[in-house]
Amino acid sequence: MPRGDKSAYTDKQKRQAEHIEESERERGASEGSAERIAWATVNKQDGGGKRSGSARKATKKVTRKTTAKKASASKAPAKKVAKKTAAKKTPAKKTAAKKAAAGKATQKSASRSTAAKKAAKTRAAKKAVRKTAAKKAARTRAGS
């Protein structure tokens, strides 16, 4: 199926996209950007074109299983990387300003819920993984 082919979409999805496109045109968007926004919105709401029958159900189950496996496989290394980068960034000596900032941070973290702490930790780990991947990509580009 070529890019931009809308045959996989249901009639309802096509109507929704048409309606969104009209709304965007009324708001002053160009025809091309209105169409792009409309289909992006339909894709976000429904996850793309819907297939009919059993093919649709089987596809969704497979995706869930594979994403769950990928998530569990990538969690352990991310934590290790985050700990390593945190250990590298800690300087031997802290200035008075850094000590004051660290004191405020501990006060904030004491009042945060465990869910918020966990979310912050996850964000930091993901950021560290992205950073190391970017460095690796830069080295690869420089080497070739």
JSON list of C-alpha atoms in Angstrom, two decimals:
[
{"chain": "A", "resi": 1, "resn": "MET", "atom": "CA", "xyz": [0.00, 0.00, 0.00]},
{"chain": "A", "resi": 2, "resn": "PRO", "atom": "CA", "xyz": [1.56, 3.34, -1.04]},
{"chain": "A", "resi": 3, "resn": "ARG", "atom": "CA", "xyz": [2.05, 6.13, 1.44]},
{"chain": "A", "resi": 4, "resn": "GLY", "atom": "CA", "xyz": [-1.00, 8.30, 1.85]},
{"chain": "A", "resi": 5, "resn": "ASP", "atom": "CA", "xyz": [-3.39, 5.54, 0.79]},
{"chain": "A", "resi": 6, "resn": "LYS", "atom": "CA", "xyz": [-6.55, 5.84, 2.88]},
{"chain": "A", "resi": 7, "resn": "SER", "atom": "CA", "xyz": [-8.11, 2.51, 1.91]},
{"chain": "A", "resi": 8, "resn": "ALA", "atom": "CA", "xyz": [-7.42, 0.98, 5.35]},
{"chain": "A", "resi": 9, "resn": "TYR", "atom": "CA", "xyz": [-9.59, 3.60, 7.06]},
{"chain": "A", "resi": 10, "resn": "THR", "atom": "CA", "xyz": [-13.26, 3.05, 7.84]},
{"chain": "A", "resi": 11, "resn": "ASP", "atom": "CA", "xyz": [-15.97, 5.35, 6.49]},
{"chain": "A", "resi": 12, "resn": "LYS", "atom": "CA", "xyz": [-16.39, 6.80, 9.97]},
{"chain": "A", "resi": 13, "resn": "GLN", "atom": "CA", "xyz": [-12.69, 7.66, 10.18]},
{"chain": "A", "resi": 14, "resn": "LYS", "atom": "CA", "xyz": [-12.83, 9.29, 6.76]},
{"chain": "A", "resi": 15, "resn": "ARG", "atom": "CA", "xyz": [-15.84, 11.39, 7.84]},
{"chain": "A", "resi": 16, "resn": "GLN", "atom": "CA", "xyz": [-14.05, 12.40, 11.03]},
{"chain": "A", "resi": 17, "resn": "ALA", "atom": "CA", "xyz": [-10.98, 13.47, 9.06]},
{"chain": "A", "resi": 18, "resn": "GLU", "atom": "CA", "xyz": [-13.13, 15.47, 6.65]},
{"chain": "A", "resi": 19, "resn": "HIS", "atom": "CA", "xyz": [-14.88, 17.24, 9.51]},
{"chain": "A", "resi": 20, "resn": "ILE", "atom": "CA", "xyz": [-11.59, 18.07, 11.25]},
{"chain": "A", "resi": 21, "resn": "GLU", "atom": "CA", "xyz": [-10.14, 19.32, 7.97]},
{"chain": "A", "resi": 22, "resn": "GLU", "atom": "CA", "xyz": [-13.11, 21.67, 7.46]},
{"chain": "A", "resi": 23, "resn": "SER", "atom": "CA", "xyz": [-12.70, 23.01, 11.00]},
{"chain": "A", "resi": 24, "resn": "GLU", "atom": "CA", "xyz": [-9.01, 23.66, 10.44]},
{"chain": "A", "resi": 25, "resn": "ARG", "atom": "CA", "xyz": [-9.74, 25.44, 7.16]},
{"chain": "A", "resi": 26, "resn": "GLU", "atom": "CA", "xyz": [-12.23, 27.69, 8.98]},
{"chain": "A", "resi": 27, "resn": "ARG", "atom": "CA", "xyz": [-9.54, 28.51, 11.52]},
{"chain": "A", "resi": 28, "resn": "GLY", "atom": "CA", "xyz": [-7.26, 29.68, 8.70]},
{"chain": "A", "resi": 29, "resn": "ALA", "atom": "CA", "xyz": [-4.97, 26.70, 8.06]},
{"chain": "A", "resi": 30, "resn": "SER", "atom": "CA", "xyz": [-3.83, 25.99, 4.52]},
{"chain": "A", "resi": 31, "resn": "GLU", "atom": "CA", "xyz": [-5.45, 23.08, 2.68]},
{"chain": "A", "resi": 32, "resn": "GLY", "atom": "CA", "xyz": [-2.37, 20.88, 2.96]},
{"chain": "A", "resi": 33, "resn": "SER", "atom": "CA", "xyz": [-1.78, 21.50, 6.64]},
{"chain": "A", "resi": 34, "resn": "ALA", "atom": "CA", "xyz": [-5.50, 21.12, 7.41]},
{"chain": "A", "resi": 35, "resn": "GLU", "atom": "CA", "xyz": [-5.50, 17.69, 5.76]},
{"chain": "A", "resi": 36, "resn": "ARG", "atom": "CA", "xyz": [-2.31, 16.70, 7.59]},
{"chain": "A", "resi": 37, "resn": "ILE", "atom": "CA", "xyz": [-3.74, 17.79, 10.95]},
{"chain": "A", "resi": 38, "resn": "ALA", "atom": "CA", "xyz": [-7.00, 15.96, 10.26]},
{"chain": "A", "resi": 39, "resn": "TRP", "atom": "CA", "xyz": [-5.39, 12.60, 9.49]},
{"chain": "A", "resi": 40, "resn": "ALA", "atom": "CA", "xyz": [-2.89, 12.98, 12.34]},
{"chain": "A", "resi": 41, "resn": "THR", "atom": "CA", "xyz": [-5.82, 13.53, 14.71]},
{"chain": "A", "resi": 42, "resn": "VAL", "atom": "CA", "xyz": [-7.68, 10.46, 13.41]},
{"chain": "A", "resi": 43, "resn": "ASN", "atom": "CA", "xyz": [-4.49, 8.40, 13.72]},
{"chain": "A", "resi": 44, "resn": "LYS", "atom": "CA", "xyz": [-3.95, 9.57, 17.27]},
{"chain": "A", "resi": 45, "resn": "GLN", "atom": "CA", "xyz": [-7.53, 8.79, 18.29]},
{"chain": "A", "resi": 46, "resn": "ASP", "atom": "CA", "xyz": [-7.77, 5.36, 16.66]},
{"chain": "A", "resi": 47, "resn": "GLY", "atom": "CA", "xyz": [-4.18, 4.24, 16.16]},
{"chain": "A", "resi": 48, "resn": "GLY", "atom": "CA", "xyz": [-4.32, 4.36, 12.37]},
{"chain": "A", "resi": 49, "resn": "GLY", "atom": "CA", "xyz": [-6.55, 2.68, 9.82]},
{"chain": "A", "resi": 50, "resn": "LYS", "atom": "CA", "xyz": [-8.75, -0.03, 11.28]},
{"chain": "A", "resi": 51, "resn": "ARG", "atom": "CA", "xyz": [-8.82, -3.44, 9.66]},
{"chain": "A", "resi": 52, "resn": "SER", "atom": "CA", "xyz": [-12.01, -5.42, 9.83]},
{"chain": "A", "resi": 53, "resn": "GLY", "atom": "CA", "xyz": [-12.49, -8.75, 11.55]},
{"chain": "A", "resi": 54, "resn": "SER", "atom": "CA", "xyz": [-9.92, -11.03, 13.12]},
{"chain": "A", "resi": 55, "resn": "ALA", "atom": "CA", "xyz": [-6.88, -9.47, 11.44]},
{"chain": "A", "resi": 56, "resn": "ARG", "atom": "CA", "xyz": [-7.34, -6.36, 13.55]},
{"chain": "A", "resi": 57, "resn": "LYS", "atom": "CA", "xyz": [-7.61, -8.27, 16.83]},
{"chain": "A", "resi": 58, "resn": "ALA", "atom": "CA", "xyz": [-4.56, -10.45, 16.16]},
{"chain": "A", "resi": 59, "resn": "THR", "atom": "CA", "xyz": [-2.43, -7.45, 15.26]},
{"chain": "A", "resi": 60, "resn": "LYS", "atom": "CA", "xyz": [-3.26, -5.64, 18.49]},
{"chain": "A", "resi": 61, "resn": "LYS", "atom": "CA", "xyz": [-2.47, -8.66, 20.68]},
{"chain": "A", "resi": 62, "resn": "VAL", "atom": "CA", "xyz": [0.89, -9.18, 19.02]},
{"chain": "A", "resi": 63, "resn": "THR", "atom": "CA", "xyz": [1.85, -5.55, 19.45]},
{"chain": "A", "resi": 64, "resn": "ARG", "atom": "CA", "xyz": [0.97, -5.55, 23.13]},
{"chain": "A", "resi": 65, "resn": "LYS", "atom": "CA", "xyz": [3.07, -8.64, 23.80]},
{"chain": "A", "resi": 66, "resn": "THR", "atom": "CA", "xyz": [6.10, -7.34, 21.93]},
{"chain": "A", "resi": 67, "resn": "THR", "atom": "CA", "xyz": [5.97, -3.92, 23.55]},
{"chain": "A", "resi": 68, "resn": "ALA", "atom": "CA", "xyz": [5.66, -5.51, 27.00]},
{"chain": "A", "resi": 69, "resn": "LYS", "atom": "CA", "xyz": [8.72, -7.67, 26.30]},
{"chain": "A", "resi": 70, "resn": "LYS", "atom": "CA", "xyz": [10.71, -4.69, 25.03]},
{"chain": "A", "resi": 71, "resn": "ALA", "atom": "CA", "xyz": [9.76, -2.60, 28.04]},
{"chain": "A", "resi": 72, "resn": "SER", "atom": "CA", "xyz": [10.78, -5.26, 30.56]},
{"chain": "A", "resi": 73, "resn": "ALA", "atom": "CA", "xyz": [14.01, -5.95, 28.68]},
{"chain": "A", "resi": 74, "resn": "SER", "atom": "CA", "xyz": [15.02, -2.29, 28.57]},
{"chain": "A", "resi": 75, "resn": "LYS", "atom": "CA", "xyz": [14.22, -1.40, 32.18]},
{"chain": "A", "resi": 76, "resn": "ALA", "atom": "CA", "xyz": [17.21, -3.06, 33.83]},
{"chain": "A", "resi": 77, "resn": "PRO", "atom": "CA", "xyz": [19.93, -1.48, 31.63]},
{"chain": "A", "resi": 78, "resn": "ALA", "atom": "CA", "xyz": [18.31, 1.95, 31.93]},
{"chain": "A", "resi": 79, "resn": "LYS", "atom": "CA", "xyz": [18.55, 1.85, 35.72]},
{"chain": "A", "resi": 80, "resn": "LYS", "atom": "CA", "xyz": [22.19, 0.80, 35.59]},
{"chain": "A", "resi": 81, "resn": "VAL", "atom": "CA", "xyz": [23.03, 3.58, 33.14]},
{"chain": "A", "resi": 82, "resn": "ALA", "atom": "CA", "xyz": [21.24, 6.16, 35.29]},
{"chain": "A", "resi": 83, "resn": "LYS", "atom": "CA", "xyz": [23.18, 5.10, 38.38]},
{"chain": "A", "resi": 84, "resn": "LYS", "atom": "CA", "xyz": [26.49, 5.17, 36.51]},
{"chain": "A", "resi": 85, "resn": "THR", "atom": "CA", "xyz": [25.89, 8.63, 35.05]},
{"chain": "A", "resi": 86, "resn": "ALA", "atom": "CA", "xyz": [24.71, 9.97, 38.40]},
{"chain": "A", "resi": 87, "resn": "ALA", "atom": "CA", "xyz": [27.89, 8.67, 40.03]},
{"chain": "A", "resi": 88, "resn": "LYS", "atom": "CA", "xyz": [30.05, 10.28, 37.33]},
{"chain": "A", "resi": 89, "resn": "LYS", "atom": "CA", "xyz": [28.36, 13.68, 37.64]},
{"chain": "A", "resi": 90, "resn": "THR", "atom": "CA", "xyz": [28.77, 14.01, 41.42]},
{"chain": "A", "resi": 91, "resn": "PRO", "atom": "CA", "xyz": [31.71, 16.34, 42.03]},
{"chain": "A", "resi": 92, "resn": "ALA", "atom": "CA", "xyz": [34.19, 15.81, 44.87]},
{"chain": "A", "resi": 93, "resn": "LYS", "atom": "CA", "xyz": [33.64, 19.29, 46.31]},
{"chain": "A", "resi": 94, "resn": "LYS", "atom": "CA", "xyz": [30.43, 21.30, 46.45]},
{"chain": "A", "resi": 95, "resn": "THR", "atom": "CA", "xyz": [30.19, 25.05, 46.67]},
{"chain": "A", "resi": 96, "resn": "ALA", "atom": "CA", "xyz": [27.88, 26.77, 49.14]},
{"chain": "A", "resi": 97, "resn": "ALA", "atom": "CA", "xyz": [25.33, 27.51, 46.40]},
{"chain": "A", "resi": 98, "resn": "LYS", "atom": "CA", "xyz": [25.22, 23.87, 45.33]},
{"chain": "A", "resi": 99, "resn": "LYS", "atom": "CA", "xyz": [24.76, 22.77, 48.94]},
{"chain": "A", "resi": 100, "resn": "ALA", "atom": "CA", "xyz": [21.81, 25.13, 49.34]},
{"chain": "A", "resi": 101, "resn": "ALA", "atom": "CA", "xyz": [20.23, 23.86, 46.12]},
{"chain": "A", "resi": 102, "resn": "ALA", "atom": "CA", "xyz": [20.75, 20.27, 47.24]},
{"chain": "A", "resi": 103, "resn": "GLY", "atom": "CA", "xyz": [19.06, 21.06, 50.55]},
{"chain": "A", "resi": 104, "resn": "LYS", "atom": "CA", "xyz": [16.02, 22.46, 48.75]},
{"chain": "A", "resi": 105, "resn": "ALA", "atom": "CA", "xyz": [15.90, 19.42, 46.46]},
{"chain": "A", "resi": 106, "resn": "THR", "atom": "CA", "xyz": [15.82, 17.02, 49.41]},
{"chain": "A", "resi": 107, "resn": "GLN", "atom": "CA", "xyz": [13.02, 19.04, 51.00]},
{"chain": "A", "resi": 108, "resn": "LYS", "atom": "CA", "xyz": [11.02, 18.83, 47.78]},
{"chain": "A", "resi": 109, "resn": "SER", "atom": "CA", "xyz": [11.61, 15.12, 47.38]},
{"chain": "A", "resi": 110, "resn": "ALA", "atom": "CA", "xyz": [10.53, 14.50, 50.97]},
{"chain": "A", "resi": 111, "resn": "SER", "atom": "CA", "xyz": [7.14, 16.08, 50.28]},
{"chain": "A", "resi": 112, "resn": "ARG", "atom": "CA", "xyz": [6.66, 14.28, 46.94]},
{"chain": "A", "resi": 113, "resn": "SER", "atom": "CA", "xyz": [4.58, 11.15, 46.66]},
{"chain": "A", "resi": 114, "resn": "THR", "atom": "CA", "xyz": [6.26, 7.88, 45.86]},
{"chain": "A", "resi": 115, "resn": "ALA", "atom": "CA", "xyz": [4.62, 7.87, 42.43]},
{"chain": "A", "resi": 116, "resn": "ALA", "atom": "CA", "xyz": [6.08, 11.30, 41.65]},
{"chain": "A", "resi": 117, "resn": "LYS", "atom": "CA", "xyz": [9.50, 10.18, 42.83]},
{"chain": "A", "resi": 118, "resn": "LYS", "atom": "CA", "xyz": [9.30, 7.08, 40.68]},
{"chain": "A", "resi": 119, "resn": "ALA", "atom": "CA", "xyz": [8.23, 9.13, 37.66]},
{"chain": "A", "resi": 120, "resn": "ALA", "atom": "CA", "xyz": [11.11, 11.56, 38.16]},
{"chain": "A", "resi": 121, "resn": "LYS", "atom": "CA", "xyz": [13.55, 8.67, 38.47]},
{"chain": "A", "resi": 122, "resn": "THR", "atom": "CA", "xyz": [12.19, 7.10, 35.28]},
{"chain": "A", "resi": 123, "resn": "ARG", "atom": "CA", "xyz": [12.50, 10.40, 33.40]},
{"chain": "A", "resi": 124, "resn": "ALA", "atom": "CA", "xyz": [16.09, 10.79, 34.57]},
{"chain": "A", "resi": 125, "resn": "ALA", "atom": "CA", "xyz": [16.93, 7.25, 33.49]},
{"chain": "A", "resi": 126, "resn": "LYS", "atom": "CA", "xyz": [15.39, 7.74, 30.06]},
{"chain": "A", "resi": 127, "resn": "LYS", "atom": "CA", "xyz": [17.21, 11.04, 29.66]},
{"chain": "A", "resi": 128, "resn": "ALA", "atom": "CA", "xyz": [20.50, 9.34, 30.50]},
{"chain": "A", "resi": 129, "resn": "VAL", "atom": "CA", "xyz": [19.83, 6.57, 27.98]},
{"chain": "A", "resi": 130, "resn": "ARG", "atom": "CA", "xyz": [19.03, 9.13, 25.27]},
{"chain": "A", "resi": 131, "resn": "LYS", "atom": "CA", "xyz": [22.17, 11.07, 26.08]},
{"chain": "A", "resi": 132, "resn": "THR", "atom": "CA", "xyz": [24.42, 8.03, 25.83]},
{"chain": "A", "resi": 133, "resn": "ALA", "atom": "CA", "xyz": [22.73, 7.00, 22.58]},
{"chain": "A", "resi": 134, "resn": "ALA", "atom": "CA", "xyz": [23.30, 10.48, 21.16]},
{"chain": "A", "resi": 135, "resn": "LYS", "atom": "CA", "xyz": [26.97, 10.34, 22.15]},
{"chain": "A", "resi": 136, "resn": "LYS", "atom": "CA", "xyz": [27.34, 6.92, 20.56]},
{"chain": "A", "resi": 137, "resn": "ALA", "atom": "CA", "xyz": [25.68, 8.16, 17.36]},
{"chain": "A", "resi": 138, "resn": "ALA", "atom": "CA", "xyz": [28.01, 11.16, 17.28]},
{"chain": "A", "resi": 139, "resn": "ARG", "atom": "CA", "xyz": [31.04, 8.90, 17.66]},
{"chain": "A", "resi": 140, "resn": "THR", "atom": "CA", "xyz": [29.73, 6.66, 14.88]},
{"chain": "A", "resi": 141, "resn": "ARG", "atom": "CA", "xyz": [29.23, 9.65, 12.56]},
{"chain": "A", "resi": 142, "resn": "ALA", "atom": "CA", "xyz": [32.70, 10.97, 13.38]},
{"chain": "A", "resi": 143, "resn": "GLY", "atom": "CA", "xyz": [34.31, 7.58, 12.75]},
{"chain": "A", "resi": 144, "resn": "SER", "atom": "CA", "xyz": [32.79, 7.04, 9.30]}
]
